[in-house]
Short mmCIF file of C-alpha atoms in Angstrom, two decimals:
data_model
loop_
_atom_site.label_atom_id
_atom_site.label_comp_id
_atom_site.label_asym_id
_atom_site.label_seq_id
_atom_site.Cartn_x
_atom_site.Cartn_y
_atom_site.Cartn_z
CA MET A 1 9.29 -37.08 -20.49
CA SER A 2 5.71 -38.08 -19.64
CA GLN A 3 2.89 -35.57 -20.01
CA LEU A 4 1.30 -34.19 -16.85
CA GLY A 5 -2.29 -35.29 -16.33
CA PHE A 6 -5.20 -33.98 -14.30
CA TRP A 7 -4.25 -35.91 -11.15
CA ASP A 8 -0.66 -34.63 -11.32
CA TRP A 9 -1.94 -31.05 -11.16
CA GLU A 10 -4.29 -32.01 -8.32
CA LYS A 11 -1.36 -33.43 -6.36
CA ARG A 12 0.61 -30.23 -6.81
CA HIS A 13 -2.40 -28.15 -5.68
CA GLN A 14 -2.76 -30.35 -2.64
CA TYR A 15 0.98 -29.96 -1.86
CA LEU A 16 0.60 -26.15 -1.87
CA GLU A 17 -2.36 -26.31 0.44
CA GLU A 18 -0.53 -28.61 2.84
CA LYS A 19 2.40 -26.20 2.95
CA GLN A 20 0.04 -23.41 4.09
CA ASP A 21 1.11 -21.13 1.22
CA ILE A 22 0.10 -17.49 1.91
CA LEU A 23 -1.78 -17.29 -1.37
CA VAL A 24 -3.86 -20.33 -0.46
CA LYS A 25 -4.72 -18.67 2.82
CA LEU A 26 -5.61 -15.40 1.12
CA ASN A 27 -8.03 -17.24 -1.12
CA GLU A 28 -9.50 -18.95 1.90
CA TRP A 29 -9.97 -15.91 4.17
CA ILE A 30 -10.29 -12.81 1.97
CA PRO A 31 -13.91 -12.03 0.85
CA TRP A 32 -13.05 -11.30 -2.77
CA GLU A 33 -16.66 -11.01 -3.89
CA GLU A 34 -17.15 -8.12 -1.45
CA PHE A 35 -15.16 -5.95 -3.88
CA ARG A 36 -17.07 -6.85 -7.03
CA GLU A 37 -19.53 -3.93 -6.88
CA ILE A 38 -16.69 -1.40 -6.82
CA LEU A 39 -14.62 -3.27 -9.40
CA ASN A 40 -17.53 -3.50 -11.83
CA GLN A 41 -17.26 0.26 -12.23
CA VAL A 42 -14.13 -0.18 -14.37
CA GLN A 43 -15.98 -2.37 -16.86
CA PRO A 44 -18.32 -1.04 -19.58
CA LYS A 45 -21.93 -1.38 -18.44
CA GLU A 46 -23.16 -2.76 -21.73
CA ARG A 47 -21.30 -4.38 -24.58
CA LYS A 48 -22.20 -2.94 -28.00
CA SER A 49 -21.61 -6.29 -29.64
CA LYS A 50 -21.23 -9.93 -28.59
CA ALA A 51 -18.34 -10.27 -31.02
CA GLY A 52 -14.79 -10.35 -29.76
CA ARG A 53 -13.29 -11.55 -26.54
CA LYS A 54 -15.33 -11.19 -23.35
CA ALA A 55 -14.11 -8.86 -20.66
CA ILE A 56 -11.93 -10.47 -18.00
CA ASP A 57 -13.54 -10.89 -14.62
CA PRO A 58 -12.69 -7.70 -12.65
CA VAL A 59 -12.16 -9.67 -9.42
CA ARG A 60 -9.52 -11.72 -11.19
CA MET A 61 -7.85 -8.51 -12.39
CA PHE A 62 -7.96 -7.17 -8.83
CA LYS A 63 -6.24 -10.31 -7.57
CA LEU A 64 -3.53 -9.81 -10.18
CA LEU A 65 -2.94 -6.29 -8.83
CA ILE A 66 -2.77 -7.67 -5.26
CA LEU A 67 -0.18 -10.19 -6.45
CA GLN A 68 1.90 -7.29 -7.75
CA ARG A 69 1.70 -5.49 -4.42
CA LEU A 70 2.52 -8.62 -2.39
CA TYR A 71 5.70 -9.25 -4.39
CA SER A 72 6.44 -5.80 -5.87
CA ILE A 73 6.75 -6.98 -9.48
CA SER A 74 6.23 -5.15 -12.78
CA ASP A 75 3.39 -5.78 -15.22
CA GLU A 76 5.69 -7.71 -17.53
CA ALA A 77 7.09 -9.78 -14.65
CA LEU A 78 3.54 -10.46 -13.42
CA GLU A 79 2.48 -11.83 -16.79
CA TYR A 80 5.52 -14.13 -16.84
CA GLN A 81 5.19 -15.23 -13.22
CA VAL A 82 1.49 -16.14 -13.49
CA ASN A 83 2.33 -18.21 -16.57
CA ASP A 84 5.29 -19.82 -14.81
CA ARG A 85 4.12 -20.36 -11.21
CA LEU A 86 1.37 -22.76 -10.26
CA SER A 87 0.69 -20.94 -6.96
CA PHE A 88 0.07 -17.64 -8.81
CA MET A 89 -2.07 -19.34 -11.41
CA LYS A 90 -4.21 -21.04 -8.75
CA PHE A 91 -4.53 -17.83 -6.75
CA VAL A 92 -6.14 -15.91 -9.59
CA GLY A 93 -8.32 -18.89 -10.57
CA LEU A 94 -6.68 -19.85 -13.85
CA GLY A 95 -6.10 -23.35 -15.17
CA ILE A 96 -3.11 -24.51 -17.22
CA GLU A 97 -5.26 -24.20 -20.34
CA ASP A 98 -6.40 -20.62 -19.63
CA LYS A 99 -4.88 -17.52 -21.15
CA VAL A 100 -3.14 -15.19 -18.67
CA PRO A 101 -3.99 -11.49 -18.98
CA ASP A 102 -1.02 -9.74 -20.60
CA ALA A 103 0.93 -6.82 -19.18
CA THR A 104 -1.00 -4.24 -21.24
CA THR A 105 -4.35 -5.53 -19.94
CA VAL A 106 -3.07 -5.26 -16.35
CA TRP A 107 -1.83 -1.70 -16.96
CA LEU A 108 -5.13 -0.62 -18.51
CA PHE A 109 -7.14 -2.08 -15.65
CA ARG A 110 -4.97 -0.32 -13.03
CA GLN A 111 -5.13 2.90 -15.01
CA LYS A 112 -8.96 2.79 -14.80
CA LEU A 113 -8.66 2.44 -11.02
CA VAL A 114 -6.42 5.49 -11.06
CA GLU A 115 -8.78 7.56 -13.23
CA GLN A 116 -11.85 6.66 -11.16
CA LYS A 117 -9.97 6.82 -7.83
CA LEU A 118 -11.32 3.42 -6.81
CA ALA A 119 -8.30 2.12 -4.88
CA ALA A 120 -9.23 4.18 -1.85
CA ALA A 121 -12.77 2.79 -2.06
CA LEU A 122 -11.39 -0.74 -2.10
CA PHE A 123 -9.30 0.00 1.00
CA GLU A 124 -12.34 1.42 2.81
CA LYS A 125 -14.47 -1.55 1.76
CA PHE A 126 -12.12 -3.92 3.52
CA GLU A 127 -11.93 -1.67 6.56
CA GLY A 128 -15.71 -1.95 6.82
CA TYR A 129 -15.47 -5.71 6.48
CA LEU A 130 -12.84 -5.87 9.25
CA GLN A 131 -15.15 -4.02 11.62
CA LYS A 132 -18.02 -6.39 10.82
CA GLN A 133 -15.75 -9.30 11.64
CA GLY A 134 -14.97 -7.86 15.09
CA TYR A 135 -11.65 -6.23 14.24
CA GLN A 136 -12.67 -2.76 15.39
CA ALA A 137 -9.71 -0.40 15.96
CA GLU A 138 -8.89 -0.60 19.65
CA GLU A 139 -6.39 0.23 22.39
CA GLY A 140 -5.21 3.44 20.74
CA GLN A 141 -3.50 4.41 17.55
CA ILE A 142 -0.01 4.90 16.17
CA ILE A 143 0.76 7.48 13.52
CA ASP A 144 3.86 7.52 11.36
CA ALA A 145 5.12 8.00 7.80
CA THR A 146 7.61 6.27 5.55
CA LEU A 147 9.39 7.46 2.41
CA ILE A 148 8.36 5.98 -0.90
CA PRO A 149 11.30 6.39 -3.31
CA VAL A 150 10.78 6.77 -7.07
CA PRO A 151 13.38 6.98 -9.86
CA ARG A 152 15.33 10.21 -9.49
CA GLN A 153 14.78 12.90 -12.08
CA ARG A 154 17.82 14.24 -13.99
CA ASN A 155 16.62 17.80 -14.51
CA ARG A 156 18.51 21.01 -14.80
CA ARG A 157 18.32 23.39 -11.83
CA GLU A 158 16.14 25.84 -13.81
CA GLU A 159 13.75 23.02 -14.74
CA ASN A 160 13.41 21.97 -11.09
CA GLU A 161 12.55 25.53 -10.10
CA VAL A 162 9.79 25.67 -12.71
CA VAL A 163 8.39 22.28 -11.62
CA LYS A 164 8.40 23.37 -7.94
CA SER A 165 6.26 26.37 -8.88
CA GLY A 166 3.64 24.01 -10.31
CA LYS A 167 4.37 24.72 -13.98
CA ILE A 168 5.85 22.74 -16.86
CA PRO A 169 9.15 23.83 -18.43
CA GLU A 170 8.62 25.27 -21.88
CA ASP A 171 10.88 22.85 -23.73
CA TRP A 172 8.95 19.88 -22.27
CA LYS A 173 5.71 21.05 -23.84
CA ASP A 174 7.07 20.35 -27.34
CA LYS A 175 8.42 16.94 -26.29
CA PRO A 176 5.47 14.82 -25.08
CA ARG A 177 7.56 11.67 -24.78
CA LYS A 178 10.04 13.45 -22.51
CA LYS A 179 7.21 14.97 -20.47
CA ARG A 180 5.61 11.54 -19.91
CA GLN A 181 8.84 10.36 -18.23
CA LYS A 182 8.99 13.32 -15.83
CA ASP A 183 7.42 13.10 -12.38
CA CYS A 184 6.31 16.64 -11.60
CA ASP A 185 4.62 15.68 -8.29
CA ALA A 186 7.49 13.93 -6.48
CA ARG A 187 9.79 16.10 -4.30
CA TRP A 188 13.15 15.98 -2.58
CA THR A 189 13.61 15.77 1.17
CA LYS A 190 16.52 15.17 3.55
CA LYS A 191 16.49 12.49 6.26
CA ASN A 192 19.47 11.37 8.33
CA GLN A 193 21.68 13.65 6.25
CA GLU A 194 20.66 11.81 3.07
CA ASN A 195 18.64 13.21 0.15
CA HIS A 196 15.55 11.29 -0.90
CA PHE A 197 13.26 11.77 -3.92
CA GLY A 198 9.66 10.59 -3.96
CA TYR A 199 6.58 10.50 -1.80
CA LYS A 200 5.41 9.58 1.72
CA ASN A 201 2.94 7.02 2.91
CA HIS A 202 1.35 8.41 6.10
CA ILE A 203 -0.47 5.70 8.04
CA ASN A 204 -2.53 5.17 11.16
CA VAL A 205 -2.27 1.80 12.86
CA ASP A 206 -4.41 0.50 15.66
CA VAL A 207 -2.47 -0.80 18.66
CA LYS A 208 -4.40 -4.03 19.24
CA TYR A 209 -4.53 -5.59 15.78
CA LYS A 210 -1.70 -3.71 14.00
CA LEU A 211 -3.87 -3.06 10.94
CA ILE A 212 -3.58 0.05 8.79
CA ARG A 213 -6.80 2.01 9.46
CA LYS A 214 -6.17 5.24 7.57
CA TYR A 215 -3.55 6.54 5.19
CA ALA A 216 -2.61 9.57 3.16
CA VAL A 217 -0.11 10.05 0.31
CA THR A 218 1.96 13.19 -0.14
CA ALA A 219 5.14 14.38 -1.76
CA ALA A 220 8.26 13.54 0.26
CA SER A 221 8.78 17.25 1.14
CA VAL A 222 5.58 17.40 3.22
CA HIS A 223 6.48 17.23 6.91
CA ASP A 224 5.03 14.26 8.78
CA SER A 225 3.25 16.47 11.30
CA GLN A 226 1.24 18.21 8.58
CA MET A 227 -0.72 15.02 7.91
CA PHE A 228 -1.48 14.23 11.59
CA ALA A 229 -5.10 15.39 11.42
CA ALA A 230 -5.66 13.74 8.06
CA VAL A 231 -4.90 10.27 9.38
CA LEU A 232 -6.26 10.65 12.91
CA ASP A 233 -8.79 7.88 13.50
CA GLY A 234 -11.83 9.11 15.41
CA SER A 235 -13.34 5.61 15.42
CA ASN A 236 -10.59 4.02 17.50
CA ARG A 237 -12.01 2.89 20.84
CA GLY A 238 -8.79 3.66 22.69
CA ASP A 239 -7.73 7.12 23.87
CA GLY A 240 -3.98 6.75 23.42
CA ILE A 241 -2.00 8.23 20.55
CA TRP A 242 1.62 7.26 19.86
CA ALA A 243 3.95 9.02 17.41
CA ASP A 244 7.58 10.00 17.19
CA SER A 245 8.97 13.42 18.05
CA ALA A 246 8.34 14.80 14.54
CA TYR A 247 4.69 15.12 15.57
CA GLN A 248 5.39 16.83 18.90
CA ILE A 249 3.82 20.34 18.91
CA GLN A 250 2.61 21.97 22.15
CA VAL A 251 -0.59 23.34 20.54
CA ARG A 252 -1.43 19.82 19.33
CA GLU A 253 -0.88 18.41 22.83
CA ARG A 254 -3.43 20.86 24.23
CA VAL A 255 -5.95 20.10 21.50
CA LEU A 256 -5.62 16.34 22.10
CA ALA A 257 -6.19 16.91 25.78
CA LEU A 258 -9.35 18.90 25.04
CA MET A 259 -10.55 16.03 22.83
CA GLY A 260 -10.09 13.60 25.71
CA MET A 261 -7.15 11.84 24.09
CA ASP A 262 -4.06 10.65 25.94
CA SER A 263 -0.91 11.78 24.10
CA HIS A 264 2.09 9.41 24.09
CA ILE A 265 3.93 11.41 21.43
CA HIS A 266 7.68 11.40 21.94
CA GLU A 267 9.11 14.49 23.49
CA LYS A 268 11.63 16.48 21.52
CA GLY A 269 14.72 18.26 22.71
CA ASN A 270 16.78 20.94 21.03
CA ARG A 271 20.26 22.41 21.21
CA ASN A 272 19.50 24.74 24.10
CA HIS A 273 17.08 22.46 25.94
CA PRO A 274 18.21 18.81 25.61
CA LEU A 275 15.98 16.05 26.94
CA SER A 276 16.28 15.24 30.63
CA GLU A 277 16.93 11.70 31.79
CA THR A 278 13.32 11.50 32.86
CA GLN A 279 12.11 12.54 29.39
CA LYS A 280 14.44 10.01 27.72
CA ALA A 281 13.09 7.24 29.95
CA ARG A 282 9.56 8.34 29.10
CA ASN A 283 10.32 8.19 25.35
CA LYS A 284 11.88 4.76 25.76
CA GLU A 285 8.74 3.51 27.46
CA ARG A 286 6.57 4.94 24.69
CA SER A 287 8.72 3.25 22.07
CA HIS A 288 7.55 -0.16 23.21
CA VAL A 289 4.16 0.62 21.61
CA ARG A 290 5.17 3.07 18.89
CA SER A 291 7.68 0.57 17.42
CA ARG A 292 4.80 -1.64 16.28
CA VAL A 293 4.37 0.61 13.25
CA GLU A 294 7.95 -0.07 12.25
CA HIS A 295 7.04 -3.77 11.90
CA ILE A 296 4.69 -2.77 9.09
CA PHE A 297 7.33 -0.75 7.26
CA GLY A 298 9.68 -3.69 7.77
CA THR A 299 7.12 -6.03 6.21
CA PHE A 300 7.00 -3.74 3.16
CA VAL A 301 10.74 -4.18 2.77
CA THR A 302 11.42 -7.76 3.84
CA SER A 303 8.27 -9.59 2.70
CA MET A 304 6.63 -7.41 0.07
CA GLY A 305 9.48 -6.53 -2.22
CA GLY A 306 10.45 -3.11 -0.87
CA LYS A 307 8.98 0.38 -0.98
CA MET A 308 10.30 1.58 -4.36
CA GLU A 309 7.66 2.57 -6.88
CA ARG A 310 8.23 3.01 -10.62
CA VAL A 311 5.07 4.74 -11.73
CA ILE A 312 4.92 8.47 -12.49
CA GLY A 313 2.63 11.08 -10.91
CA HIS A 314 0.74 11.48 -7.65
CA ALA A 315 -2.47 9.81 -8.86
CA ARG A 316 -0.69 6.60 -9.90
CA ILE A 317 1.48 6.55 -6.78
CA GLU A 318 -1.63 7.02 -4.60
CA THR A 319 -3.26 3.99 -6.23
CA GLN A 320 -0.16 1.88 -5.82
CA ILE A 321 0.24 2.79 -2.15
CA ALA A 322 -3.48 2.21 -1.46
CA LEU A 323 -3.18 -1.29 -2.92
CA LYS A 324 0.06 -1.92 -1.03
CA ASN A 325 -1.56 -0.92 2.27
CA LEU A 326 -4.58 -3.09 1.38
CA ALA A 327 -2.32 -6.06 0.51
CA TYR A 328 -0.62 -5.69 3.90
CA ASN A 329 -4.00 -5.68 5.64
CA PHE A 330 -4.92 -8.87 3.78
CA ARG A 331 -1.76 -10.54 5.03
CA ARG A 332 -2.35 -9.31 8.56
CA TYR A 333 -5.99 -10.37 8.56
CA VAL A 334 -5.01 -13.90 7.49
CA TYR A 335 -2.46 -14.02 10.37
CA LEU A 336 -5.07 -12.83 12.88
CA GLN A 337 -7.60 -15.39 11.64
CA GLN A 338 -5.10 -18.18 11.87
CA SER A 339 -4.17 -17.08 15.39
CA CYS A 340 -7.78 -17.36 16.45
CA ALA A 341 -8.35 -20.74 14.81
#
């Protein structure tokens, strides 16, 4: 077998570019250097010695985390895939002769983002960039939430009661390894007669561009309507608000009217007062717009590896979801740019 030379690699790179690979387009359209100021906060300001290996470029580490979110792969799988796949290698700016950051390095970098709560700042940075590029939130907003499952906990009933009260079971305190594997922030909820364990990703999407403008992360037990105000986008130039019937509260309708907003929230019936045919028709009409948010949740599942998360604790989940929402916005921005070209 002949050895690959420089021009062989160049031909493969050119092939990827001709195929319009999504990673090639992300490198072309996403302003990676815009994030450097934030990312530099995870690196030590001054090195005590010039000895040893130099710190890896934080923008490169950020791109590795975005790769994870685009394909929903573990730290170990990421290390392998970047070593194995030319498209991944090219995306993060590595040559065949360069060493790929290992799984531990990726974990440590992400953990610093968690500790310093920088993922939210990265999301907001790109939102500001979108507005500068003319992608101001317009034509109204859609609010919804999706469940984020995590591995189910196998606890005794008494242990669950203690965890729900915000405390740690006594026998866990003497077993640090066991405690590290227990997610004390995730909660159970029931949807469509099925039990789910994990968190929720509450998002606000603008109608015109279908970009995620605001988000909030809670335990799965928090009702969708409780986070309505937290994700309401006051900067949206449109007056309309779309949401499903879980958000329908009469007091909220009156408040929105006083704020000059036009509510398109689905109407909700009950056992004694079912929806009339007129109300059903109105809900169906509203679904034409509201369903756009389902396209985003569908993208999470069909194109971004699913919604399942395997980290433990609210802080880590919040970072993962922030990066996932940001990765979606990157994809969507590339699509919008290509549509305008």
